[in-house]
mmCIF file of N, CA, C and O in Angstrom:
data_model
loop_
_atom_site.group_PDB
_atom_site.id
_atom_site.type_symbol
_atom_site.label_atom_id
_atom_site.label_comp_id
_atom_site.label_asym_id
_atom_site.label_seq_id
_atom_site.Cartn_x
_atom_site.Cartn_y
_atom_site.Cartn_z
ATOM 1 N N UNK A 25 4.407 -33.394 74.883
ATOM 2 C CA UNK A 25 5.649 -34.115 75.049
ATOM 3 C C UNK A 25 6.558 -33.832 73.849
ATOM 4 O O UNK A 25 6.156 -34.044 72.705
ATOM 5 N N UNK A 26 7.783 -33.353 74.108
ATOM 6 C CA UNK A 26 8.961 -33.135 73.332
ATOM 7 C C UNK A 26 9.106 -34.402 72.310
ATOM 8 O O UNK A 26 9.141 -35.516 72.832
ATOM 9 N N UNK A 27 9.194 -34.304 70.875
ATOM 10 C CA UNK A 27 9.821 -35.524 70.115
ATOM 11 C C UNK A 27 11.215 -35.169 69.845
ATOM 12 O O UNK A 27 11.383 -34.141 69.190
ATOM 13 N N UNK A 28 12.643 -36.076 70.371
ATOM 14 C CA UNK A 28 13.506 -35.730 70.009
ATOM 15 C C UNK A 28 14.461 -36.706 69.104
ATOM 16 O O UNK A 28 15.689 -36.781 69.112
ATOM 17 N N UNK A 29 13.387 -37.517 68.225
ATOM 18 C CA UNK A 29 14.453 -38.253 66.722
ATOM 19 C C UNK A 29 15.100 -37.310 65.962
ATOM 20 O O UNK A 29 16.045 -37.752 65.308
ATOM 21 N N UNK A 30 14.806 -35.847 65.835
ATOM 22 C CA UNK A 30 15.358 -35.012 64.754
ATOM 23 C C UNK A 30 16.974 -35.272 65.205
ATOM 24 O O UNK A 30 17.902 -35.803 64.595
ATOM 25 N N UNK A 31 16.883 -34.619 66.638
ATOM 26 C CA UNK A 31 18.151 -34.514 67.113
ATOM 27 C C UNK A 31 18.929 -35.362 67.368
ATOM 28 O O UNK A 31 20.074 -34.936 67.518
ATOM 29 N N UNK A 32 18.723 -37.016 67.555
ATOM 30 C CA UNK A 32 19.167 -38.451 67.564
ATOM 31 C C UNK A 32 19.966 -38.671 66.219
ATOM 32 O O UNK A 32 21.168 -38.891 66.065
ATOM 33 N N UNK A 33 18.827 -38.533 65.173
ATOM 34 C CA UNK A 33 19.255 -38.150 63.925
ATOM 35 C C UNK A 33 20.565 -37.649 63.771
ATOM 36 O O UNK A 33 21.564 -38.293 63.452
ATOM 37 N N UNK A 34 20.472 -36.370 64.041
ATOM 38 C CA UNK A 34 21.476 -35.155 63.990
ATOM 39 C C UNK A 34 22.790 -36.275 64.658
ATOM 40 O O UNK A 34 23.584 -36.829 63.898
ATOM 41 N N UNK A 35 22.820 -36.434 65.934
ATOM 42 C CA UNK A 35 23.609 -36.944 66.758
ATOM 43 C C UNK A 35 24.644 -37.952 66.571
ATOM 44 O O UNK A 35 25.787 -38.045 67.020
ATOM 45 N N UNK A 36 23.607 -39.044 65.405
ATOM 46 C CA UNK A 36 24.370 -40.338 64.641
ATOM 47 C C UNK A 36 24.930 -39.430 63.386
ATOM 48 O O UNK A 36 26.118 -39.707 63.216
ATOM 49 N N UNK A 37 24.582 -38.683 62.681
ATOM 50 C CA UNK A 37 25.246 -38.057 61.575
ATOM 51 C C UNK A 37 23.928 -38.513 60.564
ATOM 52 O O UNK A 37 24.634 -38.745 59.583
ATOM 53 N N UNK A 38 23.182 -38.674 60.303
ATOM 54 C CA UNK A 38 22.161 -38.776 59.506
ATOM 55 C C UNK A 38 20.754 -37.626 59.089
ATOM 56 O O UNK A 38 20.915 -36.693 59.875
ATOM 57 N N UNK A 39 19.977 -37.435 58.550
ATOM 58 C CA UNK A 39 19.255 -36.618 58.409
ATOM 59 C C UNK A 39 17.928 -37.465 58.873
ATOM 60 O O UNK A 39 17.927 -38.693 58.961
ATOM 61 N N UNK A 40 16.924 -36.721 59.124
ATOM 62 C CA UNK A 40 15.674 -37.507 59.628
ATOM 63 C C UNK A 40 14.854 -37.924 58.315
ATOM 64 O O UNK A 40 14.418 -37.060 57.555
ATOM 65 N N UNK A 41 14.674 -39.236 58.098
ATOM 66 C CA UNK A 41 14.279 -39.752 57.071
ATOM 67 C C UNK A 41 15.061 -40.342 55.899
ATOM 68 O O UNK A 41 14.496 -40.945 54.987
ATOM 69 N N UNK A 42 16.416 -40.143 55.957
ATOM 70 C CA UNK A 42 17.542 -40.576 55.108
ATOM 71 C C UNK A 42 17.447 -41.992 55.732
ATOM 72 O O UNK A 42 17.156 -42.306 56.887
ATOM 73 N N UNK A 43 17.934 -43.163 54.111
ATOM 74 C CA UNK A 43 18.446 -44.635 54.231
ATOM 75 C C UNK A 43 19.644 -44.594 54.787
ATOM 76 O O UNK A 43 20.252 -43.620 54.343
ATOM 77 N N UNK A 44 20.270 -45.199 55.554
ATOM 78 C CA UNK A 44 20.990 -45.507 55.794
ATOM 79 C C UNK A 44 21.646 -47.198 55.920
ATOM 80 O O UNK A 44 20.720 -47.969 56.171
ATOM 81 N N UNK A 45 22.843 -47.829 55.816
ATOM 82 C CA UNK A 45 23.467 -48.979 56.365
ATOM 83 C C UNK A 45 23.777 -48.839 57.983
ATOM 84 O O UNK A 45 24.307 -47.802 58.382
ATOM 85 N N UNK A 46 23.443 -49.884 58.899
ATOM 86 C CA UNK A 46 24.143 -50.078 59.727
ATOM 87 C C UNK A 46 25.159 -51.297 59.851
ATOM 88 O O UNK A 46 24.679 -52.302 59.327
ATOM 89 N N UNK A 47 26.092 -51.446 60.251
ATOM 90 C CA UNK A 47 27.140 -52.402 60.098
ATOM 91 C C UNK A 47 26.656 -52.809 61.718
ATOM 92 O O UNK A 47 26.401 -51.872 62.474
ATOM 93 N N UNK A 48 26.552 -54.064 62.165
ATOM 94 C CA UNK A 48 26.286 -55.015 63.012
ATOM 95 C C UNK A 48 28.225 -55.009 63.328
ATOM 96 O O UNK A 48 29.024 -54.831 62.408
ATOM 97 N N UNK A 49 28.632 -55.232 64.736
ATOM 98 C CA UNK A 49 30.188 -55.391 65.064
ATOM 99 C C UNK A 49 30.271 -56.776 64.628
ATOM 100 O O UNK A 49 31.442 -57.149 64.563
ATOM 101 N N UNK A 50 29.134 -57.957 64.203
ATOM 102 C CA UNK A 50 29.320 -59.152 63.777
ATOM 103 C C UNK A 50 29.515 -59.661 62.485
ATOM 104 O O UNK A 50 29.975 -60.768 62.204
ATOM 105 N N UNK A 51 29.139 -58.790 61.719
ATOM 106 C CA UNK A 51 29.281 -59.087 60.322
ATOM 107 C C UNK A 51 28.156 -58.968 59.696
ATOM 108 O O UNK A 51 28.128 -59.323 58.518
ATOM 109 N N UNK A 52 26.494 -58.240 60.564
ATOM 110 C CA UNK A 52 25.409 -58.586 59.516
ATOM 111 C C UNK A 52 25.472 -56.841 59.445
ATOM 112 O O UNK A 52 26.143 -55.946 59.958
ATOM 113 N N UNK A 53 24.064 -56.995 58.246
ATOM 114 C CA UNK A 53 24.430 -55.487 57.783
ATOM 115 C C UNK A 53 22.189 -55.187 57.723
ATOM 116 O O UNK A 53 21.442 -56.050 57.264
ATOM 117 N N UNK A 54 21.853 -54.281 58.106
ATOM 118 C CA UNK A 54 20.553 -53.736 57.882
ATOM 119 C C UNK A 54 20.573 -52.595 57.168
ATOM 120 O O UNK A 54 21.583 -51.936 56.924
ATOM 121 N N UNK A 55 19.428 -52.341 56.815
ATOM 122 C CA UNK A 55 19.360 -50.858 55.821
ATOM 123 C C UNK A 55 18.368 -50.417 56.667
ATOM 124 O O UNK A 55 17.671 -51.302 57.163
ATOM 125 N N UNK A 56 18.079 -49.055 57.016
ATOM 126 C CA UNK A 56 17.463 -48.153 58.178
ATOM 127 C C UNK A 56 16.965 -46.958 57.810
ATOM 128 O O UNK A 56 17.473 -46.428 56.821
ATOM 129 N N UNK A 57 15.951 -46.322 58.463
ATOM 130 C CA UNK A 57 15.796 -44.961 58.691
ATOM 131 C C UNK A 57 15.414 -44.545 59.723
ATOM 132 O O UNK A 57 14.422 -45.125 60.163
ATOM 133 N N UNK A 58 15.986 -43.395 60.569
ATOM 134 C CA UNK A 58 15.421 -42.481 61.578
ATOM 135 C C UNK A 58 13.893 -41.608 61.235
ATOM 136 O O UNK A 58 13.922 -40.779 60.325
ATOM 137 N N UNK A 59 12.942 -41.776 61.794
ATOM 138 C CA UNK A 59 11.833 -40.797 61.449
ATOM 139 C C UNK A 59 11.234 -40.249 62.912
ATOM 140 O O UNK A 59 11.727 -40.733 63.931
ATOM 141 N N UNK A 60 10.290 -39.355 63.017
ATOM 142 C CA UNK A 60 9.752 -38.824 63.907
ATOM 143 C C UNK A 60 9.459 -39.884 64.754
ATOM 144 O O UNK A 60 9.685 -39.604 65.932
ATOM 145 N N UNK A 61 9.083 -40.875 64.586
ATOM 146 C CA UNK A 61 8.568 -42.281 65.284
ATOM 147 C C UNK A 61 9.375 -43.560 65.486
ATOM 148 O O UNK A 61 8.906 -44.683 65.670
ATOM 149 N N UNK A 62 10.826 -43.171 65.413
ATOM 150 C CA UNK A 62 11.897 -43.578 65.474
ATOM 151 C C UNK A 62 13.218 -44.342 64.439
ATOM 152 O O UNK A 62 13.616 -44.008 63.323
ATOM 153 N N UNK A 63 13.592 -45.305 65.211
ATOM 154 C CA UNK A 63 14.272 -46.339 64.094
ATOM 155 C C UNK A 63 13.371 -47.085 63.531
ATOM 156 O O UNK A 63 12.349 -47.463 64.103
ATOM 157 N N UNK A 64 13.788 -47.444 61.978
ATOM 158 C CA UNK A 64 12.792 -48.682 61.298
ATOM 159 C C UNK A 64 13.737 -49.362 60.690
ATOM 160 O O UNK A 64 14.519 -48.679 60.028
ATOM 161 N N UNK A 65 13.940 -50.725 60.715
ATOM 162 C CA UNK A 65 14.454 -50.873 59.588
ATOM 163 C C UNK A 65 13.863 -51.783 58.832
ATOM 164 O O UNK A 65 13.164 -52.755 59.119
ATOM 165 N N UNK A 66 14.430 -51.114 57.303
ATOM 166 C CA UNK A 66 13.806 -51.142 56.587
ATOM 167 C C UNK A 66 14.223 -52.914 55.906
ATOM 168 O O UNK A 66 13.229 -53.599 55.661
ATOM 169 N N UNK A 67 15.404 -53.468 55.676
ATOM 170 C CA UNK A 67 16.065 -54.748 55.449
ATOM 171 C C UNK A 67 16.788 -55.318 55.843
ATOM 172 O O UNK A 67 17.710 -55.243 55.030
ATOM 173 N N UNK A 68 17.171 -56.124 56.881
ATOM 174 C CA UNK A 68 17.769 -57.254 57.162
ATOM 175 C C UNK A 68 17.867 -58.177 57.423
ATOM 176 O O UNK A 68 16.836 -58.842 57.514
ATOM 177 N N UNK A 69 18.966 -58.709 57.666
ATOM 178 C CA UNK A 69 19.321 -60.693 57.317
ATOM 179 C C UNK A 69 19.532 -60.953 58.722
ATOM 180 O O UNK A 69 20.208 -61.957 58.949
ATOM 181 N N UNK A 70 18.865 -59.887 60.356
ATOM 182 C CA UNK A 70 18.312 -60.363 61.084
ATOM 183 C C UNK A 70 17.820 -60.831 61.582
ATOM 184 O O UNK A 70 17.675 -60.605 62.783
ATOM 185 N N UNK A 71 17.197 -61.888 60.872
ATOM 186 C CA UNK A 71 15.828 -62.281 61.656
ATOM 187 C C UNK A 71 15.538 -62.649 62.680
ATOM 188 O O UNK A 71 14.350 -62.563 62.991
ATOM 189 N N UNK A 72 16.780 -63.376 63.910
ATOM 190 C CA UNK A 72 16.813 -63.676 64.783
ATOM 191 C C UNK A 72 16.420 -62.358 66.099
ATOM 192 O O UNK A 72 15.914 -62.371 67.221
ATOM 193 N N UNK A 73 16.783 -61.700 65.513
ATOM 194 C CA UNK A 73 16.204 -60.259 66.345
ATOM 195 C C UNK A 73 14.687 -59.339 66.137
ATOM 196 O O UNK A 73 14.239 -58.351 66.719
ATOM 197 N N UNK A 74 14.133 -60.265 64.930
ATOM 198 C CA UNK A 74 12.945 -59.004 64.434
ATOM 199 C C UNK A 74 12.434 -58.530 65.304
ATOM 200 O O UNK A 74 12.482 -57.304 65.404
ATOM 201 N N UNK A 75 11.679 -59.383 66.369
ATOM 202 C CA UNK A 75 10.278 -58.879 67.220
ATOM 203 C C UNK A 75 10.943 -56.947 67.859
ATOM 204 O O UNK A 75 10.319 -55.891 67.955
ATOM 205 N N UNK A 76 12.152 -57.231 68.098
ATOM 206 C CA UNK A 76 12.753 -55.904 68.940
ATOM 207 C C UNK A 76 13.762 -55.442 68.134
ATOM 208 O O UNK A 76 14.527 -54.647 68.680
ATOM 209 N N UNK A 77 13.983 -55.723 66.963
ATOM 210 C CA UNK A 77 15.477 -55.154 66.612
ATOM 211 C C UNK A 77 14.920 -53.878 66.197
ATOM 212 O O UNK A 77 15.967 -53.831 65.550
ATOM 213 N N UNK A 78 14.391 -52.936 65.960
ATOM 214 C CA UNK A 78 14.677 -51.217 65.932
ATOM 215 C C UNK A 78 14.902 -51.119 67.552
ATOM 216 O O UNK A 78 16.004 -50.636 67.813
ATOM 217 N N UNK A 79 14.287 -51.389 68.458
ATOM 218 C CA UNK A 79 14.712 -50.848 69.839
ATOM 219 C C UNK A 79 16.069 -51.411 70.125
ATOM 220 O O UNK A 79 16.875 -50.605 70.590
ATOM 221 N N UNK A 80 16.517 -52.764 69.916
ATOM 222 C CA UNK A 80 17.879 -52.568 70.232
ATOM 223 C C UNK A 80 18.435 -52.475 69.318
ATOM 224 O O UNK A 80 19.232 -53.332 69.701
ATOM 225 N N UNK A 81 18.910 -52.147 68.111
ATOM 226 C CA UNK A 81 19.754 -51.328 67.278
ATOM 227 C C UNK A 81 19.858 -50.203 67.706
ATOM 228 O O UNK A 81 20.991 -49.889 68.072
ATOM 229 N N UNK A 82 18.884 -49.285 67.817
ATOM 230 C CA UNK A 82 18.925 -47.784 68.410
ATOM 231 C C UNK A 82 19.619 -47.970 69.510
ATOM 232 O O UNK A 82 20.424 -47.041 69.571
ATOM 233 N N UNK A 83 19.754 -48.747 70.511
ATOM 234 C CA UNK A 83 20.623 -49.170 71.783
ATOM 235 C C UNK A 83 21.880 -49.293 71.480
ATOM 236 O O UNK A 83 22.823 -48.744 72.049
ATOM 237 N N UNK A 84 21.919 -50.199 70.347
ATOM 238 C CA UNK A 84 23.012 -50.321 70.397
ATOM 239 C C UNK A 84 24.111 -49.561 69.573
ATOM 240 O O UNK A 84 25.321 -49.790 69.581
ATOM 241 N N UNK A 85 23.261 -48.372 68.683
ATOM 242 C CA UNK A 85 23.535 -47.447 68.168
ATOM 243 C C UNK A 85 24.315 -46.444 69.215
ATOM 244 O O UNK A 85 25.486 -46.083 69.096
ATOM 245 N N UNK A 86 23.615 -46.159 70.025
ATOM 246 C CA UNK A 86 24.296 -44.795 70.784
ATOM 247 C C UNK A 86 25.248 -45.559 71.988
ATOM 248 O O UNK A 86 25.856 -45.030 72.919
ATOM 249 N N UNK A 87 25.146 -46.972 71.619
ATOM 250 C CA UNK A 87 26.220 -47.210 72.507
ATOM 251 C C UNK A 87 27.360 -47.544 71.774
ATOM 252 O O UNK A 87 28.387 -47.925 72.335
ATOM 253 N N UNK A 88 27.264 -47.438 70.645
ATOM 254 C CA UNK A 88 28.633 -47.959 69.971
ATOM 255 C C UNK A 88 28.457 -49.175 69.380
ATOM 256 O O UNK A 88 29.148 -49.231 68.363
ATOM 257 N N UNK A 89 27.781 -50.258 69.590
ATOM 258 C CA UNK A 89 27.811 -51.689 69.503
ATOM 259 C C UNK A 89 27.799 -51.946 68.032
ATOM 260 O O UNK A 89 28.206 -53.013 67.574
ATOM 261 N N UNK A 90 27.320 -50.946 67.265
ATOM 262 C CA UNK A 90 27.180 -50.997 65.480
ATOM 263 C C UNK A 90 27.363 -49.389 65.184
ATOM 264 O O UNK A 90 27.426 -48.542 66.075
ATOM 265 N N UNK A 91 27.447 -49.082 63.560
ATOM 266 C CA UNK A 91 27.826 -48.100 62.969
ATOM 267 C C UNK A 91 27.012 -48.233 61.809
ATOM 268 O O UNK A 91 26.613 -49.159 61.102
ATOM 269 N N UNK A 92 26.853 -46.479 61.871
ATOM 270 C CA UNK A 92 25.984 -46.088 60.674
ATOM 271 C C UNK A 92 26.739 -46.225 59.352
ATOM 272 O O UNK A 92 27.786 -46.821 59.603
ATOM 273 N N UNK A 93 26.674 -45.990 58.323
ATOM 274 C CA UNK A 93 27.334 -46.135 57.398
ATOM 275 C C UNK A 93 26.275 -45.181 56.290
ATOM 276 O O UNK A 93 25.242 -45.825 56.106
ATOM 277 N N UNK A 94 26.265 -44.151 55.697
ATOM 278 C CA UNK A 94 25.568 -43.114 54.990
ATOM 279 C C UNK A 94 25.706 -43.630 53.443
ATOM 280 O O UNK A 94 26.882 -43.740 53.094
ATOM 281 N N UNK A 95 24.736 -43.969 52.445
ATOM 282 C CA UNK A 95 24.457 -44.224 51.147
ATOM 283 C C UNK A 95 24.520 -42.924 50.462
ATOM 284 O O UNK A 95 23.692 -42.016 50.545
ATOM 285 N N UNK A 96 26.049 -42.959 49.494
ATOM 286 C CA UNK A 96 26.219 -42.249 48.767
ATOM 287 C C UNK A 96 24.712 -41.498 48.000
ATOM 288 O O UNK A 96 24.827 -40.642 47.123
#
């Protein structure tokens, strides 16, 4: 079976394994990485979402609903 996070990666503008910010359209903010085994993230003031929030961030990633934001 094909793994295709490299190219997801690629797709959001990130490298596979780079930190990243995502900006929430609400005002919260997580810190993230893409890896072979998908989204993780790594910190946020989510908690109301933990049990699922890498699967829907990544959702709501390629749908627009939040933005990456790349650490200098």
């Amino acid at each position: 079976m094909a793994n295709y996070m490299a190219e997801v990666a690629k797709l959001l503008g990130v490298e596979l394994g780079e930190e990243f910010e995502i900006d929430y359209t609400y005002g919260r903010k997580s810190t993230a990485n893409i890896t072979k085994t998908g989204l993780h993230i790594i910190d946020t003031n989510m908690v109301d979402f933990l049990g699922d929030l890498n699967r829907v961030t990544l959702d709501w990633l390629l749908v627009g609903h939040c933005t990456i934001k790349r650490k200098p």
